XYZ file of N, CA and C in Angstrom:
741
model
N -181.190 -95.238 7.062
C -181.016 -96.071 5.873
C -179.994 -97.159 6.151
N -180.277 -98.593 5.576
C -179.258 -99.545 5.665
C -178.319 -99.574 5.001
N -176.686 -99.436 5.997
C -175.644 -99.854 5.305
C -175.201 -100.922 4.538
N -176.137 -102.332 5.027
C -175.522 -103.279 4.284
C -175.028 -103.208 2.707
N -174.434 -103.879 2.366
C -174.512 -104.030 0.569
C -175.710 -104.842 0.519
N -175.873 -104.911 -0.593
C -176.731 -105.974 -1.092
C -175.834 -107.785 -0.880
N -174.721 -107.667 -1.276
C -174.199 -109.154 -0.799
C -174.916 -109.331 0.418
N -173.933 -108.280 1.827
C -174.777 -108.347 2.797
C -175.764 -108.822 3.056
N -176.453 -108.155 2.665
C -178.540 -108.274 2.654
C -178.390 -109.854 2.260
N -178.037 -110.103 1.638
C -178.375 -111.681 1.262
C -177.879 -112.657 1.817
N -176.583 -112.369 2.439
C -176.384 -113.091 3.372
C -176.648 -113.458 4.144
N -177.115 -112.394 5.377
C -177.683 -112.207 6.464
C -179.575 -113.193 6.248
N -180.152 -112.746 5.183
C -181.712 -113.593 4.654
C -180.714 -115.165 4.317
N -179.965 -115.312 4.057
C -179.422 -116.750 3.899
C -178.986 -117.423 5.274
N -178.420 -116.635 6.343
C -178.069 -117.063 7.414
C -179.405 -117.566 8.299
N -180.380 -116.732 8.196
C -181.953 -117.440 8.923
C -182.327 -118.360 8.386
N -182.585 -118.398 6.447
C -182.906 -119.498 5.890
C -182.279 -120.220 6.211
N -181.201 -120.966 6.780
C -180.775 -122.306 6.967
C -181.188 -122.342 8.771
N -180.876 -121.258 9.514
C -181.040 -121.179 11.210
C -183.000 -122.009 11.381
N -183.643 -121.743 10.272
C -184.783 -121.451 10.387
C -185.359 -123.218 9.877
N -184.207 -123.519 8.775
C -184.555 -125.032 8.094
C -183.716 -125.889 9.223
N -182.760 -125.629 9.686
C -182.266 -126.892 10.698
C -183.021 -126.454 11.868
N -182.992 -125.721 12.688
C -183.306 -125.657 13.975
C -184.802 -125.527 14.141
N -186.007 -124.423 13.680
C -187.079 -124.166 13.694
C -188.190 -125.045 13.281
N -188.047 -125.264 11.622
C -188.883 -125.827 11.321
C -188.991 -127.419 11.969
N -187.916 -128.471 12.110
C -187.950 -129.719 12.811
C -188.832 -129.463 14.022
N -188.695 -128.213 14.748
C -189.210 -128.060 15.942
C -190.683 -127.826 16.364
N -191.068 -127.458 14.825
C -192.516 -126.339 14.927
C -193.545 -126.926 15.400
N -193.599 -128.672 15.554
C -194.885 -129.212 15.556
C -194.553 -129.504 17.039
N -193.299 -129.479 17.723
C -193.448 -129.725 19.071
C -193.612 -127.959 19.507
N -193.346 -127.747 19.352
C -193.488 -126.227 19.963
C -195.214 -125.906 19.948
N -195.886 -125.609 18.746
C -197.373 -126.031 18.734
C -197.791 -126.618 20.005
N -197.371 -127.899 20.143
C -197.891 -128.579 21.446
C -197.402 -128.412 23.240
N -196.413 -127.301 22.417
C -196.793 -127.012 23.830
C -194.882 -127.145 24.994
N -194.319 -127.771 23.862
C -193.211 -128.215 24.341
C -191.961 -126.765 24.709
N -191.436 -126.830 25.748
C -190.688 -125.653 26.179
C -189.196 -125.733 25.964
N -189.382 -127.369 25.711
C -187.754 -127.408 25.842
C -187.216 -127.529 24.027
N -188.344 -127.398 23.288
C -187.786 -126.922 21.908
C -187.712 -125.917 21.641
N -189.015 -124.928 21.909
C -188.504 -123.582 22.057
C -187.470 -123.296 22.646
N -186.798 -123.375 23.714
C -185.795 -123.332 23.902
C -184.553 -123.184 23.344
N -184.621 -124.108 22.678
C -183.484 -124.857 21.750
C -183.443 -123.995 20.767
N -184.426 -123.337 20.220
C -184.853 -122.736 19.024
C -184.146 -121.447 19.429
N -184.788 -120.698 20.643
C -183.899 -119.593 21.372
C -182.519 -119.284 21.621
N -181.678 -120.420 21.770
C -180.390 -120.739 22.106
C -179.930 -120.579 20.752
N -180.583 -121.314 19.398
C -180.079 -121.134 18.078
C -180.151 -119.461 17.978
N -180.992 -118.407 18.372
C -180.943 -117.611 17.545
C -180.550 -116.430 18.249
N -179.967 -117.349 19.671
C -179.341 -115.795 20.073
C -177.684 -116.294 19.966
N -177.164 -117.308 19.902
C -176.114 -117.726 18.919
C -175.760 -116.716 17.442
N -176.758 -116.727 16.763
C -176.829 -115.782 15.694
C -176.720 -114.524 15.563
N -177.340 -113.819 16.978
C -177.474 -112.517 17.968
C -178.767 -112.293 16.998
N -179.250 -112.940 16.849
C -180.288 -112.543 15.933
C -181.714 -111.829 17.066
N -181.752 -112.288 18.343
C -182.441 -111.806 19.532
C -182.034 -110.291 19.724
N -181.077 -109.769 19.329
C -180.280 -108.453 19.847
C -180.204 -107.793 18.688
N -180.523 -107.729 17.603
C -179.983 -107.465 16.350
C -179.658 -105.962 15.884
N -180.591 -105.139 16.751
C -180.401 -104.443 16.216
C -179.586 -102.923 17.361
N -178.869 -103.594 18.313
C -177.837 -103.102 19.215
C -176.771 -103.355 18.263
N -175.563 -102.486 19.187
C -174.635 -102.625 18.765
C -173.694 -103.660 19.328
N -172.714 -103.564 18.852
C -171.922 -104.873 19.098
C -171.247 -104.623 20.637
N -171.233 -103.307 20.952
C -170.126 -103.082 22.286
C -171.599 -103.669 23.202
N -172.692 -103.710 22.907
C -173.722 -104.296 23.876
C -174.827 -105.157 23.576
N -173.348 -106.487 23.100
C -174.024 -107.469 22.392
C -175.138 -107.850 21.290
N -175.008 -106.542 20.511
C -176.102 -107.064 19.613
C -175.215 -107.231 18.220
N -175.796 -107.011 16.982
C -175.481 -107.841 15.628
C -174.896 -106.444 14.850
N -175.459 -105.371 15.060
C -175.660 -103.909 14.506
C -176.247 -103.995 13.038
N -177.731 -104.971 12.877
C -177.885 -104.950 12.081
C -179.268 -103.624 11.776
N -179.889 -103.082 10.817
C -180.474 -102.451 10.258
C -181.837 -102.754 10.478
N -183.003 -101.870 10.589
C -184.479 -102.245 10.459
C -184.684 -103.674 9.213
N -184.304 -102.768 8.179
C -184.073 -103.761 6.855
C -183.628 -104.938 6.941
N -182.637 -105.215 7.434
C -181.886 -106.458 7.496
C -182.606 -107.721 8.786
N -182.953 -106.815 9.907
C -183.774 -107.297 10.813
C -185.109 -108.026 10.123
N -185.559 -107.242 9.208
C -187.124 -107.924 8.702
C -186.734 -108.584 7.797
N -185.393 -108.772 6.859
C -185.480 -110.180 5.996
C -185.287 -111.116 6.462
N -184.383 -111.439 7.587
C -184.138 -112.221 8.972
C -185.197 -113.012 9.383
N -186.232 -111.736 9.860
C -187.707 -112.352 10.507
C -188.405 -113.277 9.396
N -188.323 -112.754 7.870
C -189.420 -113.693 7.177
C -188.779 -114.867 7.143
N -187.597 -115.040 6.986
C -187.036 -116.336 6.643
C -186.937 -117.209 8.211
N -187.147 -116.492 9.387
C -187.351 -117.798 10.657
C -188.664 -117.872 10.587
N -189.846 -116.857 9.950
C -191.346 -117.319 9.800
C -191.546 -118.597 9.138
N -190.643 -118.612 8.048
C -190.951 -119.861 7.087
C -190.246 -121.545 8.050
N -190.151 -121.666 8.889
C -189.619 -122.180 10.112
C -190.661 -122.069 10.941
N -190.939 -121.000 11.692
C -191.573 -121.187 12.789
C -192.563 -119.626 13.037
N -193.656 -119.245 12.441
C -194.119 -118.060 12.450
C -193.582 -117.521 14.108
N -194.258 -118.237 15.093
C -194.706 -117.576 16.611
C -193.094 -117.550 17.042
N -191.761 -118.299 16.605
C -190.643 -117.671 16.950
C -190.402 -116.678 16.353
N -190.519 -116.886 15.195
C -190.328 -115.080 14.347
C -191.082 -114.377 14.991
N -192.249 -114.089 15.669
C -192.388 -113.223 16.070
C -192.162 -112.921 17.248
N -191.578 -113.848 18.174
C -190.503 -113.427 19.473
C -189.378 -112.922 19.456
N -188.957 -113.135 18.164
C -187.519 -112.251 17.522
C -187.685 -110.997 17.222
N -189.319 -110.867 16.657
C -189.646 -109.113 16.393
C -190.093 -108.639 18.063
N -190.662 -108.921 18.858
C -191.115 -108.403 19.794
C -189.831 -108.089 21.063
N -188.820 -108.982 20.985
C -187.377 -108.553 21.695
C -186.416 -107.643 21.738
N -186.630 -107.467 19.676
C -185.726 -106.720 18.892
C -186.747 -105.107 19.540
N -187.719 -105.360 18.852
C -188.508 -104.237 19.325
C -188.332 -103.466 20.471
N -188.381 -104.226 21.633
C -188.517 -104.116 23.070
C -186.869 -103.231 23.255
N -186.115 -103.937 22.800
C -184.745 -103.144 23.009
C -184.322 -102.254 22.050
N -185.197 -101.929 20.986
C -184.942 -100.820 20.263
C -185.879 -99.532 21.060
N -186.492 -100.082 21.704
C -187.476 -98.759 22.504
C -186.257 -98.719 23.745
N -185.631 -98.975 23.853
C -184.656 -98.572 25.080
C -183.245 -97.762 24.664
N -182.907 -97.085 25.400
C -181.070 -96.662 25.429
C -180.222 -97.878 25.369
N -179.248 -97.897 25.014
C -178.631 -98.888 25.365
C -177.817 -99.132 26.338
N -177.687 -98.002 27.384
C -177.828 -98.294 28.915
C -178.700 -98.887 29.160
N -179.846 -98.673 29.048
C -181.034 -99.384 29.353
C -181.137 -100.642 29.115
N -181.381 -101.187 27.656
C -180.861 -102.566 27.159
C -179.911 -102.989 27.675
N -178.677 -102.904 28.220
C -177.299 -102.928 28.865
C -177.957 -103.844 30.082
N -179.105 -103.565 30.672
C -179.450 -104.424 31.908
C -180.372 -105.753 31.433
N -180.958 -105.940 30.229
C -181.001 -107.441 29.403
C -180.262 -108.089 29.144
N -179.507 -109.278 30.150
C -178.393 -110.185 30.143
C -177.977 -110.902 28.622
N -177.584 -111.124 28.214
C -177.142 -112.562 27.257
C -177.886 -113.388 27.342
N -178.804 -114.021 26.722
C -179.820 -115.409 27.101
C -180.891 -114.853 27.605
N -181.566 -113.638 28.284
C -182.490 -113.261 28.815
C -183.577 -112.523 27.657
N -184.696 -112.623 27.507
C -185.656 -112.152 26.310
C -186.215 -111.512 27.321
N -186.362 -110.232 26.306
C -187.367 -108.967 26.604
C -188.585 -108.931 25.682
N -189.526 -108.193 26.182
C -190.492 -108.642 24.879
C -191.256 -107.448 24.984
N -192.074 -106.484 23.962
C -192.894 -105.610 23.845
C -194.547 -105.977 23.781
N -194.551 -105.069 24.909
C -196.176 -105.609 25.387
C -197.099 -104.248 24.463
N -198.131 -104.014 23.547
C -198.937 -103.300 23.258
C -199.975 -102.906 24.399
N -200.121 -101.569 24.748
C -201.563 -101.330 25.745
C -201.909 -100.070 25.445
N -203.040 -99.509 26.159
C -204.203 -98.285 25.752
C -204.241 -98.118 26.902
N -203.918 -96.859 26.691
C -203.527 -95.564 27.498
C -204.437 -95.534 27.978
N -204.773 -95.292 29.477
C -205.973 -95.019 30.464
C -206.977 -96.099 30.177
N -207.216 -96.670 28.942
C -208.547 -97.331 29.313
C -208.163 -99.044 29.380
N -206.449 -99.111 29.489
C -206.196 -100.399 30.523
C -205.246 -100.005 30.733
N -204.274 -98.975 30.541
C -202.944 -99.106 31.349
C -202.924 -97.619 32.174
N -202.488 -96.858 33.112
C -202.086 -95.796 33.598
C -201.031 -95.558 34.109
N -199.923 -94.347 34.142
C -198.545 -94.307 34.498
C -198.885 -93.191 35.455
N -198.523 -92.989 36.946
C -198.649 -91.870 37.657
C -197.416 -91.882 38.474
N -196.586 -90.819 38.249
C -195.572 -90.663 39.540
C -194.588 -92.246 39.541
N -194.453 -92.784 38.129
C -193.565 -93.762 37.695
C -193.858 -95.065 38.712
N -195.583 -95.141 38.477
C -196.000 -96.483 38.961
C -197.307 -96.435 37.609
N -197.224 -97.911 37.361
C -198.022 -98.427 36.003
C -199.082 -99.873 36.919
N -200.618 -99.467 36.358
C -201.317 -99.732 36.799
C -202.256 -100.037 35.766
N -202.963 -101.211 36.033
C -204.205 -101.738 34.489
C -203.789 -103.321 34.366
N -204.488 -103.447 33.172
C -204.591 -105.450 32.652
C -204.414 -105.106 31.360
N -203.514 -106.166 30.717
C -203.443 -106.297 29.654
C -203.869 -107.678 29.083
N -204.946 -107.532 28.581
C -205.475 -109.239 28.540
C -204.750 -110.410 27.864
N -204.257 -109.929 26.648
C -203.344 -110.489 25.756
C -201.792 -109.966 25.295
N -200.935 -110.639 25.797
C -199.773 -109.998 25.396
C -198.732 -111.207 25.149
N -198.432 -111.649 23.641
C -197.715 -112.302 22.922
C -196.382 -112.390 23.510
N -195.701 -113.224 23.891
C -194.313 -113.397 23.984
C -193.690 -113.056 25.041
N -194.890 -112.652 26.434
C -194.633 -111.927 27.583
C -194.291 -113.251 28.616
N -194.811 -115.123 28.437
C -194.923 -115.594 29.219
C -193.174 -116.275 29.141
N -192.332 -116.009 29.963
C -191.139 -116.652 29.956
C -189.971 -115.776 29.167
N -190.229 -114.088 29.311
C -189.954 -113.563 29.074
C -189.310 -112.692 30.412
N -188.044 -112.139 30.194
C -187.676 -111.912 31.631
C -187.329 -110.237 31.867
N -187.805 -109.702 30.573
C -187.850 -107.887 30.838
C -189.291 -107.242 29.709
N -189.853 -107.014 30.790
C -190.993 -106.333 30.199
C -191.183 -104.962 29.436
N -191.613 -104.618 28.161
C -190.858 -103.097 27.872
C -192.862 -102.912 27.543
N -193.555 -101.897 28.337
C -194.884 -101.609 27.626
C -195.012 -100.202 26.928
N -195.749 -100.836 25.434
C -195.506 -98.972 24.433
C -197.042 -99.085 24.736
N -197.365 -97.754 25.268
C -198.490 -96.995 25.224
C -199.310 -96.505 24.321
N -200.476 -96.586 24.114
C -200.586 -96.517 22.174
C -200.642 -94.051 23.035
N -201.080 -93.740 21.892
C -201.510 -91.945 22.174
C -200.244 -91.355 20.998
N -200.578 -90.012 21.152
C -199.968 -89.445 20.192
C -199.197 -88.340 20.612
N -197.512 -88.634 20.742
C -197.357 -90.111 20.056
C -197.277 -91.461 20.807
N -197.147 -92.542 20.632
C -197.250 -93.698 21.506
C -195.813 -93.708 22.721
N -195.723 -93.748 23.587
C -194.701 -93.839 24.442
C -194.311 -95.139 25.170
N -193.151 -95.619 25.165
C -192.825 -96.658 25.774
C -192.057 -96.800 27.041
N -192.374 -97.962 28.208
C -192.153 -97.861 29.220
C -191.448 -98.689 30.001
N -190.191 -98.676 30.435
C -189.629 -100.018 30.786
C -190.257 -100.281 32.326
N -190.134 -101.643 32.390
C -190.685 -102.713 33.545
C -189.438 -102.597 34.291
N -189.561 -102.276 35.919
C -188.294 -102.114 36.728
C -188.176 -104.102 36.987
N -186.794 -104.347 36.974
C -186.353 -105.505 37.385
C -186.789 -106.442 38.407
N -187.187 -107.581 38.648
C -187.540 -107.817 39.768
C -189.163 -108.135 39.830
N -189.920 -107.540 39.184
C -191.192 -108.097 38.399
C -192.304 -107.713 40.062
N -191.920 -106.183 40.524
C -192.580 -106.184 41.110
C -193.986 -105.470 41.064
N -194.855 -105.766 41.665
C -196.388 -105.557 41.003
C -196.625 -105.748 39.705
N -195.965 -106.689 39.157
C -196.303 -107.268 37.947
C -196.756 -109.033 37.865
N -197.798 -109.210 37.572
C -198.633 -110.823 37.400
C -198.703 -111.104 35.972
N -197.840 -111.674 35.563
C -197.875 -112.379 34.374
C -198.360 -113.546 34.760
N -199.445 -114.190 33.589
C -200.482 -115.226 33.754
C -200.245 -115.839 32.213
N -199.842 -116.944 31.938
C -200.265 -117.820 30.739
C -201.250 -117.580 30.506
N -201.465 -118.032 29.119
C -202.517 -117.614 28.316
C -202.673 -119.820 27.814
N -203.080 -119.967 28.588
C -202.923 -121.717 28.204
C -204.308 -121.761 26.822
N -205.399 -121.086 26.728
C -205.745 -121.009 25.616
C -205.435 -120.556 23.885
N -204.184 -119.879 24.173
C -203.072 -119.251 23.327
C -203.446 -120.416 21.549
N -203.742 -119.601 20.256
C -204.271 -120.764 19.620
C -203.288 -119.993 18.562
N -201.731 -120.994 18.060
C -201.413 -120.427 16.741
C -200.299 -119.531 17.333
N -199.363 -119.535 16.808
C -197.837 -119.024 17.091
C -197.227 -118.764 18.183
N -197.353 -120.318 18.999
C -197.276 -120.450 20.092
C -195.735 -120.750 20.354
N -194.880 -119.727 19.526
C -193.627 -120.236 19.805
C -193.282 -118.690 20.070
N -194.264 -117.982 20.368
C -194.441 -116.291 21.239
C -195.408 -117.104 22.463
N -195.053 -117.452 23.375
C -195.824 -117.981 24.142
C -196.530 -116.463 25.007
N -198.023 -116.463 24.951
C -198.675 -115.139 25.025
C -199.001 -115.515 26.703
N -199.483 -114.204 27.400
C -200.170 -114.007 28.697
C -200.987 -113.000 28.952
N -201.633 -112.708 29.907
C -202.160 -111.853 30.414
C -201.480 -111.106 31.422
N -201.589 -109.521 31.428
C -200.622 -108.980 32.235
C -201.332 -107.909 33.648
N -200.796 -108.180 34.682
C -201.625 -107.387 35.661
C -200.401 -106.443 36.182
N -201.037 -105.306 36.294
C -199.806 -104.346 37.069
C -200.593 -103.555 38.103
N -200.407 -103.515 38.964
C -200.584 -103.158 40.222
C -199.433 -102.043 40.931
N -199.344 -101.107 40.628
C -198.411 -100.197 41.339
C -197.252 -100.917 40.893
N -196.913 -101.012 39.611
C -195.485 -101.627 38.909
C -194.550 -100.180 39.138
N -193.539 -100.485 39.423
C -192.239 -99.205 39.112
C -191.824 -99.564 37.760
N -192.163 -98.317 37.058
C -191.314 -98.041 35.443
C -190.966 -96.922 34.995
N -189.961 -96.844 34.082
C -189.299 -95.721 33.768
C -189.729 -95.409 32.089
N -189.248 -94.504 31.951
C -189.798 -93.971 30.777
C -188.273 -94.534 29.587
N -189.135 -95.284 28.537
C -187.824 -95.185 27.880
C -187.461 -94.925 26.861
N -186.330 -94.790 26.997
C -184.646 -93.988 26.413
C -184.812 -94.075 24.617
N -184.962 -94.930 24.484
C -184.221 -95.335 23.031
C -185.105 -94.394 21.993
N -185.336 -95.818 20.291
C -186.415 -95.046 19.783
C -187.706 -94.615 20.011
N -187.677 -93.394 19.313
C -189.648 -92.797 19.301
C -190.467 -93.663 19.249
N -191.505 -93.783 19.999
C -192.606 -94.756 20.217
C -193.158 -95.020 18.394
N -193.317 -93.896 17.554
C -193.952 -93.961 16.848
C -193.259 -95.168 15.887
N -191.527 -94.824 15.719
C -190.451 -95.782 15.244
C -190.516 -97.266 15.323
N -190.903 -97.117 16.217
C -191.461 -98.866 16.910
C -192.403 -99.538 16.629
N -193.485 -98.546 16.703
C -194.795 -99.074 15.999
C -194.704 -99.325 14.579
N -193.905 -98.368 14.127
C -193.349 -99.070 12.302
C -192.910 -100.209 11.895
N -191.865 -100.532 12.590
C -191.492 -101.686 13.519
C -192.244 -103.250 13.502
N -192.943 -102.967 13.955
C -193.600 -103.859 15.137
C -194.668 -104.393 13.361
N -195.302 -102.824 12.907
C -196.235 -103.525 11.665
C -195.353 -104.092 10.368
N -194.032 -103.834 10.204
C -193.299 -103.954 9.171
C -192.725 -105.499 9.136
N -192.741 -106.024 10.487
C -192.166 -106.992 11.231
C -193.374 -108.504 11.113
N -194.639 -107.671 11.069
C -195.972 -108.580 11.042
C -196.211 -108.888 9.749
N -196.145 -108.079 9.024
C -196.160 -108.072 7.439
C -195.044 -109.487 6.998
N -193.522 -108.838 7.259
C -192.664 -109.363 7.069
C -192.952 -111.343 7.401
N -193.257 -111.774 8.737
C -193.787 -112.725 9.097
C -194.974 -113.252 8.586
N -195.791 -112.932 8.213
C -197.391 -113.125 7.534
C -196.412 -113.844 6.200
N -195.762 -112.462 5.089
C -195.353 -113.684 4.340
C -194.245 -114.592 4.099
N -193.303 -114.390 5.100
C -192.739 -115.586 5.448
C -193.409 -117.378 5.646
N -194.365 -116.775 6.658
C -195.522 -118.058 6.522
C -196.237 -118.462 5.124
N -196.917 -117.662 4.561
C -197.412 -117.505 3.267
C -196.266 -118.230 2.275
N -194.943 -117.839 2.494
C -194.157 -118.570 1.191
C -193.940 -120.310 1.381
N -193.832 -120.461 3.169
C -194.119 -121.802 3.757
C -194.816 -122.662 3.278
N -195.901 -122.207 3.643
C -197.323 -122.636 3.387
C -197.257 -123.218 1.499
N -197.325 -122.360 0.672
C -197.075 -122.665 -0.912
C -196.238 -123.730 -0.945
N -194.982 -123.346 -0.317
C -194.088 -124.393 -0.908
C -194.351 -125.963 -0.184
N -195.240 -126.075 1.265
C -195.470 -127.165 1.593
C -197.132 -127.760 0.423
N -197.326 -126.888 0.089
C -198.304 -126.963 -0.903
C -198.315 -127.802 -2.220
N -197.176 -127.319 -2.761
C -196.699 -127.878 -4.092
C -195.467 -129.091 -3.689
N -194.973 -129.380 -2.644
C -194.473 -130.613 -2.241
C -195.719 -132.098 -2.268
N -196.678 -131.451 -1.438
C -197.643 -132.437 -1.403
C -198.105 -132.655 -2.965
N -198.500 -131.774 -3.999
C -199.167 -131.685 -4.824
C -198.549 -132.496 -5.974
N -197.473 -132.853 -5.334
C -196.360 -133.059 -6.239
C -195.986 -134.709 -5.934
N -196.443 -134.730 -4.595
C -196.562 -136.653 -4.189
C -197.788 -136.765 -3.898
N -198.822 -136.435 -4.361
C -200.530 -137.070 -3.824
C -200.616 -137.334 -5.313
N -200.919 -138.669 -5.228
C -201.385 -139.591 -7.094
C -202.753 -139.614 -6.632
N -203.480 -139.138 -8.002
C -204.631 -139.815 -7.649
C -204.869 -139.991 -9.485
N -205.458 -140.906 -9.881
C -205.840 -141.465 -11.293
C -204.448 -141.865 -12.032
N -203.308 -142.314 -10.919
C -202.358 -142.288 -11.985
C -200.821 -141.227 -12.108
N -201.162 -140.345 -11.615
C -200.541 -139.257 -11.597
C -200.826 -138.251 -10.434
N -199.934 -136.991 -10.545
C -199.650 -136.337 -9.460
C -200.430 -135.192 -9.300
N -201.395 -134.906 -8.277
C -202.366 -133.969 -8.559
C -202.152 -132.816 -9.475
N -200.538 -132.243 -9.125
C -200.490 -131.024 -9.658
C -200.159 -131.094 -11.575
N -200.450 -132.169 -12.122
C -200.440 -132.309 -13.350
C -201.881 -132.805 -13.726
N -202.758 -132.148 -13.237
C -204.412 -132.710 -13.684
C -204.439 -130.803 -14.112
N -205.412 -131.227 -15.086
C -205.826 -129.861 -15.312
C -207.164 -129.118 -14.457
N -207.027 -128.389 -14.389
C -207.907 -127.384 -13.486
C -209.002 -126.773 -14.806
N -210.602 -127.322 -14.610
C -211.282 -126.508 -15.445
C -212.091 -127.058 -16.336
């Protein structure tokens, strides 16, 4: 359960709403196209915030903030930039499936990201080598620690040994829509990985859907309010669409 107060809580959703109106949203239409060095910029804003780490503790650089507090965070950089909000859930994620020894070896500035895969019928773990394709995996391209949760029951997660060996990360240059998770395709070939530490796979997967939700309507409140801006300067007969009656 979250400690924050409620001040708290609102603070913290007030601290993204502005991280999300200066830095993100200006950025969103270059990022869309493709641009690296706004994402960037966007990244640098929000691990400034520790908002990348959030939910470590402070002796290992993170924010020590709460599941809760983490997902009001995420909707308010959605309304900014959906595909960074969801590089903020897939990092946070990635290092909540670890110890924090484990996390302890994700530098300052370095993004980890949680890859989804299916057990045996694309990924396999034998004798702590990981083997299979993962065709699509969000937020993996320019990402510099790989964490893969296994779906099964219950789902298990697996850290990527350092060094990225037998691992082929491939852009996804067809990638269409929240391209500020820049996605890839993943090949592992006799990868070395360890089993990891942190939370229960299943914890994560709560996670991970609470986090999508959270982002969906972050965008959704975006979207309206760029809605009724326009509706509010498009004249047509005289006046402003959103004062015509409907019916």
């Amino acid at each position: 359960m979250s400690t924050a107060t409620a001040q708290e809580y609102r603070e913290i959703a007030a601290m993204a709403r502005e991280l999300a109106r200066r830095e993100l949203a200006p950025r969103a239409s270059a990022i869309d196209a493709g641009d690296e060095t706004a994402l960037g910029e966007c990244r640098t804003a929000i691990e400034q915030a520790g908002l990348d780490r959030a939910l470590l503790s402070e002796a290992h650089g993170g924010a020590e903030l709460q599941p809760r507090e983490l997902l009001a965070a995420i909707e308010e950089l959605a309304r900014g930039d959906g595909g960074v909000a969801l590089g903020v859930l897939l990092c946070n994620a990635a290092l909540w499936a670890l110890s924090e020894e484990q996390a302890a070896v994700v530098e300052p500035g370095e993004w980890a990201v949680l890859v989804r895969g299916r057990a045996d019928s694309e990924v396999s773990v034998s004798d702590g080598l990981m083997e299979g394709f993962i065709g699509f995996a969000p937020g993996a391209h320019g990402s510099t620690r790989i964490v893969v949760l296994l779906d099964g029951e219950p789902p298990h997660a697996w850290l990527m040994a350092e060094g990225g060996d037998g691992v082929e990360v491939l852009r996804d240059e067809t990638q269409m829509g929240l391209r500020g998770a820049p996605a890839a395709s993943i090949r592992l070939s006799g990868a070395p990985c360890s089993r990891a530490q942190g939370r229960p796979g299943a914890e994560v997967v709560d996670l991970l859907r609470a986090g999508t939700a959270a982002i969906a309507r972050g965008v959704a409140r975006r979207a309206r309010e760029m809605a009724l801006q326009y509706a509010g300067e498009r004249r047509q007969g005289g006046v402003a669409i959103i004062e015509h009656e409907i019916g």
